[in-house]
Amino acid sequence: MADETGGAPERRMPLFRRQAIEGAPGTLRLEELAFAAKFILRLDPQAGGEAFGAATGLDLPPAPLMSVVNGERAVLWLGPDEFLVLAPEGEAAGLADAVASGLKDVHHQFTEVSDYYTCIAVEGPKARKALMKLTTLDLHPRAFSVGTVAGSNFAQAQGWLWLEHEAEGAARFRLYVRWSMAEYLWGTLAEAGREWGLPEQEPVTGEPMLTESVTSRKA
Amino acid sequence: MFVITCPYCGERDLSEFAYGGEAHIARPEWREDMSDAEWAEFLFMRTNPKGILAERWMHAAGCRRFFNMLRNTATDDILAVYRIGETPPKVEARLPATPSGEAPIGSGNDAVKIIQPGEGA
Amino acid sequence: MGKQPYRAPKGGLVQRNRVIRFTFDGRSYPGHPGDTLASALLAHGHHMVARSFKYHRPRGILAAGSEDPAGLVTIGADAKRRDPNTRVAEQELYDGLVASSQNCWPSLLTDFGAINDAFARFMPAGFYYKTFKGPPGTWTGLFEPIIRAAAGMGRAPEPGDPDRYEAINRHCDVLVVGGGPAGLMAALAAGRSGARVILVEETARLGGSALARDPDRLAFDGTQPAQWVADIEKELATMPEVTVLPRTCAFGYYANNFVGLWEKVSDHLPEDKRLGHLPRQRLWRVRAREVVLATGALERPLVFHENDRPGVMLAGAVRTFLHRYGVMAGRRPAIFTNNDSGWVAAFDLARAGAEIAAIIDVRREMSPQHLAEAARLGIPIHASSTVVATAGYRRIRQVEVRPLHEDGTVGQGGSKIACDVLAVSGGWAPNVALFSQSRGKLAWDGELAAFRPGLSWQRERSAGAANGTFALADALAEGARAGVEAAAAAGFASGDVTVPEVEGAEPGQGRIKVMAELPSHLPAHRRRAWIDLQDDVTAKDLRLAVQEGYSAVEHAKRYTTTGMGTDQGKVVNLNAFAFLAAERGEDPVKVGTTTFRQPYKPVTFAALAGQHMGPHFLPRRTTPMHAWHRRHGAVFEPVGEWLRPRAYPREEEDFFAAVQREARTARSACGVLDASTLGKIDVKGPNAREFLNRVYTNAWMKLAPGMCRYGLMLGEDGMVMDDGVTACLADDHFHMTTTTGGAARVLAKLEDYLQTEWPELKVYLTSVTEQWAVASICGPKSPELVGEILDDFDPDPEKFPFMAWREATMAGIPVRVFRISFTGETSYEINIPATYGRWMWRTILEKGQKHGIAPYGTEAMHLLRAEKGFIIVGQDTDGTVTPHDLRMSWIVKKSGDFIGKRSLFRSDTARTDRRQLVGILTEDPELVLEEGSHIVARRNEPAPPVPMLGHVTSSYYSPNVGRSIALALVESGGTRIGDRLFATRGGLPTVPVRVTETDFLSLKENRQLPQAPREALNG
Amino acid sequence: MHGYNVLRLVREGLTGHKGWQPAWRKAEPKSSYDAVIIGGGGHGMATAYYLAKIHGMTNIAVIEKGWIGGGNAGRNTTIIRSNYLYDASAAIYNHALTLWKGLSRELNYNIMMSHRGVLNLAHDEGEARQLKRRVEANRLNGVEAEWLEAKEVKAFCPPISVAADARYPVIGATLQRDGGTNRHDAVVWGYARAASEMGVDIIEQCEVTGIATEKGAVTGIETTKGHIATPKIASVTAGHTSVIANMVGVRLPIESHPLQALVSEPLKPVMPCVVMSNAVHVYMSQSSKGELVIGAGIDPYLSYTQRGSLDIIEHQMAALIELFPFVSRLRMMRQWGGIVDVCPDASPIISATEVKGFYVNGGWGTGGWKATPGSGHAMADLLANDRPNAIAAPFTLERFVTGDLVAEHGAAAVAH
């Protein structure tokens, strides 16, 4: 088959088949963001927050559900001793080394999850409403302001929602979801946006399965 | 389908949490002479109260932290949330109305749905 | 039929200038936008629309809303869009609507089922409990099919529903249920405070009872009702935080102020106008800080002989049809009432041009004001009278009225009055369904002779008629107050609301005279006074229930089926409770009510499922190599949420042949398995080893960096829960793997121990399952292949031994290579960052081609591991199996505690004659046992119960052993090696088998496979 | 006994049904009984009936805090089957099934025992493997069971979807042909009527407030209708077993959970049998009245609130539509909840306790209804003879200490 050439390493995101989609103008847009470095940091902020800051130039979020952005790097609060650290793709190795040496005397864990998670950008004036078809989080501007991070279930997929930016009523959310759930979540998000004209995104289904039990059939 | 206040993330829908069973059941230290009955007590025996229960929950879809909660199992009223390792706070429950601890709702007892003579507001 | 003979000359909120057409039972009729199916049918004088459940009696339209128990039809021309049991009073009319009657054959007017009615005296409540008790089988075979065919109502649609549905979550500060006068005021007040408000109205437009009044005789601050409502609606629309939802029913009030709303988005549109981008219906899952219940009141029917004829309607419904829809329910109506509200209906009808046949009032004393008005309008009055009989088939045509004595008997004489509709009013009761669902306690109100909200349980308040406040001015004030208070309780300063001045207020229902069943000249057992019009429960049935001891309200309900119809007794239950109280001679408070359950009215299944149907039903978790698997003909199997390739059948190869080929290739050349789905957990911290020591049954203190170890994890009950290989990355850093299905459970359990049981251990866990795409390459050619695909890598199994791992690169991409094996072959498990997984997989297969590589699926994997006797947790274990039962005692350390250890010493768990895992070889090497076959001691099965020694957990035809193989859990299996036992085969003759060790490949290598005795070969 | 039959019905029909007597006496408590059964549900009534009928103990009372049959008896989805995996379970559930078959005649009360057949679906090879193992165990234990391939499933139950591209395709099912459904209220009323006729006192609206003991033995029971002396007390209060046991300090391995069910609006016959699915997590049958009776899972947390919630129902509906596409436009008419007490091994407790004279019958989890006659039969025997008979022996409390559990998680199946 034509595409069966090994060749140079080829990187494919989970939603590589999916183009960005958009509803009626000024409503809603979905896009899988380009590859970026992601790490899970497990660390007691009391014990190692300063050392982490010294090593990476990043403060840890001062309170739950908050994020800290410094240039192209960001830290998202996931739990009292758990953070998602974001950086441009090229900085992954350097970041890991910096943390390893800067925190070598502090009990911590810095695990690369760049490939574990992908990120779907959900943006536009209807972004909040579209996401509320999937999650029980209160996404009203009074309850979910810019910079907020929350882990929740989005339909049947766990994910991390970060309101990165909002201007003139158009919110830009980033939704971090694990690889294997991306296709499902994309389809469900698109379905939620049908009301505003998002095109239908037929999920990849129809895998052939056996419809009879074949245990121990004879030779 | 109640709302649970995660001690870290705040009010969230029940669907984000995983139930962890009765709280404050310490795993016994291993001893050669521990009796089967003693072990069974840890393994299986539960208070299962109709009333105030100390229980464990994990914020599975959020911060993944375990925490403890006091809940009135007769009404599902959540009375307190506290962190692992903390002692349960003193709480009062809206007490069940009938002697055996019958819930003030949903039983086969008609009295629970309707204000009976002499029952104050 | 172009005319609408019963359309009032003026009035109503329908668009009279537009005509739309609908069909009922195949006949086409005109109607207007704004009509319901009920109002459109009534405009043609069509009262009879249905048949009742049990006796198939003719049924008309009793009420004007969703509370109607009687008027049920099937909607929809297309069998895939068929909606049975739809209330005509609720269905909005649209152009092209197709309705048909149900529960009748061959037609509505001529229904053979009506024969039941002739035998009604032999079919009282619960008759079926006393009959049809023949020998076993007669119920299932004989009586039940007949009863079932007669029961039921409409027919289910065909599969293939073309419509979409969706669910939405929403939080708000104040949820107002009910768009009538009180609800409007509450929403306005709360809205002005800036609070987030949702206002829900069940019908198509706001206004509620204000629209059921003569617009010329009611004004709010001088404005006509419809205009007043429109003004409020306009103001609400300007408030960004207010959401108004018409056509939406608050159907369920759950814990913590969670309220389910059901919005009908497009059910009122012609089928060709239903917009594809909008769903048919929506479920709103609302979490409200405060709730205002302004759900209004429901009118009770009166219980009298022959009160079930089409044309007997609630007086309030008659008014609603007149003022809201511009329809005269009849030209010569009679009114039958026990309170003042029936009179008002009569006056409205008279003013609209009807000739009022009579007002029949059971009371002796009536409002002088009303008497004067009646006299002015020339309406005949029958005071202290009751209807004792009615006549008419398709609609009522006559009532027989007799005087009612103080002692509750009827006098002689009286008169027969011709009429074409009978408007009845038994008084109004607050609609407390949602309040009661919220766990609020009801209070008995003797003056209303009804229950009203008493003690609230949740953060909720009732207002207006729902709270028993019937006078319009008071209801408005109460609604406004409720809105202000609710907003304040939610933290919003009150908005400024002025309650409008009402002109034309009505005095209410006056003093009501409740009689559970109105008397008649007929003896009680001859009277047929309906209480439940849908399920055909009469006063007689309830009396019989009490007589037979089913007098508790729930017993009476269940014995007679009162209130168990699709209306769930919204209006009829009130009479049932009153009747029970009277019959038992007890206070209504003692009798109580049945439980007001969710939903308030029936809610579509698909709306509850929302968008999570069809392709969006459940996630299909897939690996980075999934597309390749699909393109290459993989057959999949669900493993938890994952879909894994099970085999890759080639053309003209069936599944079994594919598995055999894949398994052969894996041992003779090279095979590759997508193992990405295995759970992976990064374990790090100074106490990581101690942690592993406690969670696995074996010891971990000495595992060197660069090496791996297999571990079994138990539950505290000592039973095997999960297994996997853990690699030591550094002294304080490990890479743990779990089974595919167990990943989430294991991580949660490990976190549990760390956070709650052993907080002193410094260990962090992070899931890395999907960080890595994993290809497991095995077979004699695998070292060569691995050497080719990795950069500068020496795969020599001598130097890179079994159970070691190395870091390496593949075309420059860092990978981790594990020398671990689930097949017993030389194996390499390559982990690469997932985004490169697809590329890695293709590279392996391309470069493996010259080595004869074949991808293999989970089925071949299962077979390959069974050839070596390796277990699969969940297949060879079932939650009742210890490591000792698996004869894996070698993996259980003697010293130190671990999860589940103590349980292994319990008296039963420590027994040595438990079922143990052994190999099973059929004496006929070609015979493959069915998994789940049982092992027994004797060839011939005795009569049941047959003593069972165990069962087959895994069974395959093994191409590499060259015969069938099986694993089984067998009682004292370890001591039976070599024994001859028998395997059952679903009733076929048992077959002889040999108990063996489990590593079949070694048995073969060592020539220890048992030889079949002659008799087996000879069959 | 004042018999129920067609002739009598016709006669009464002609004379206004004036001759029917109360089905059971409305008894008030006597000062003492030979035994008191707490709980007027199916199991409690059956216990009383068999105590009186088989063991001749008629000086006994059933006390019920509300109205009889108002707890789980009136809230379950009435599925009857006996296709359990282990010998101990097969024995008790099949014993129950045998009793069910003749119960309408025995009680002279039509319990509408409909042997419509019960399908347990397999959606993957793992399930198929477990179910086939169960079928074989059933066969060897004399329980009617057979394996159907997908196309046979479709033939037996046409509305089911066996689409190959379903998220969880049906690959086969077990069928127990003599399984089915019955009418729950009728069972309770029928037992009550027959027991009352033999002299058993059925005392409603009587709530237990305490249990009196002396030297580790039961002496009486405190109720809202006063003290009743008795040497033997049977707690048959599934759902609330712990509440009663806590009164005498007996610790149990039980947790109580809400379990939900719902019905659709009535329809003409469309579902020919009972269908249960573990993977998709639903089960459905159609009542004689025409409603689709649908069960959901238990709430995962401990609770005694007998009420429905919405989240469980939503998931369940999606699953149901996946399996039975024709239901999407149908409507949920009523939802409710009951409280089930769940044992760690998904098997019941029929046991004496460390308190002499205090016996427990409970822990039936989500599937107690089908056992009703068998449970009552065994419990009566235990109460009368103070030692478990062969059927009850595997279900004593001892097993939680020794580890000899009857792990029926697979066969207990989806909550029902």
Short mmCIF file of N, CA and C in Angstrom, two decimals, chain C residues 29 165 206 1015:
data_model
loop_
_atom_site.label_atom_id
_atom_site.label_comp_id
_atom_site.label_asym_id
_atom_site.label_seq_id
_atom_site.Cartn_x
_atom_site.Cartn_y
_atom_site.Cartn_z
N TYR C 29 -59.00 17.83 8.72
CA TYR C 29 -59.72 18.94 9.35
C TYR C 29 -58.88 20.20 9.28
N TYR C 165 -31.56 14.60 19.90
CA TYR C 165 -31.91 15.04 21.25
C TYR C 165 -30.65 15.59 21.89
N LEU C 206 -46.43 32.12 27.72
CA LEU C 206 -46.54 32.56 29.10
C LEU C 206 -47.94 33.09 29.35
N GLU C 1015 -8.83 -46.41 23.59
CA GLU C 1015 -10.29 -46.25 23.59
C GLU C 1015 -10.69 -44.85 23.12
#
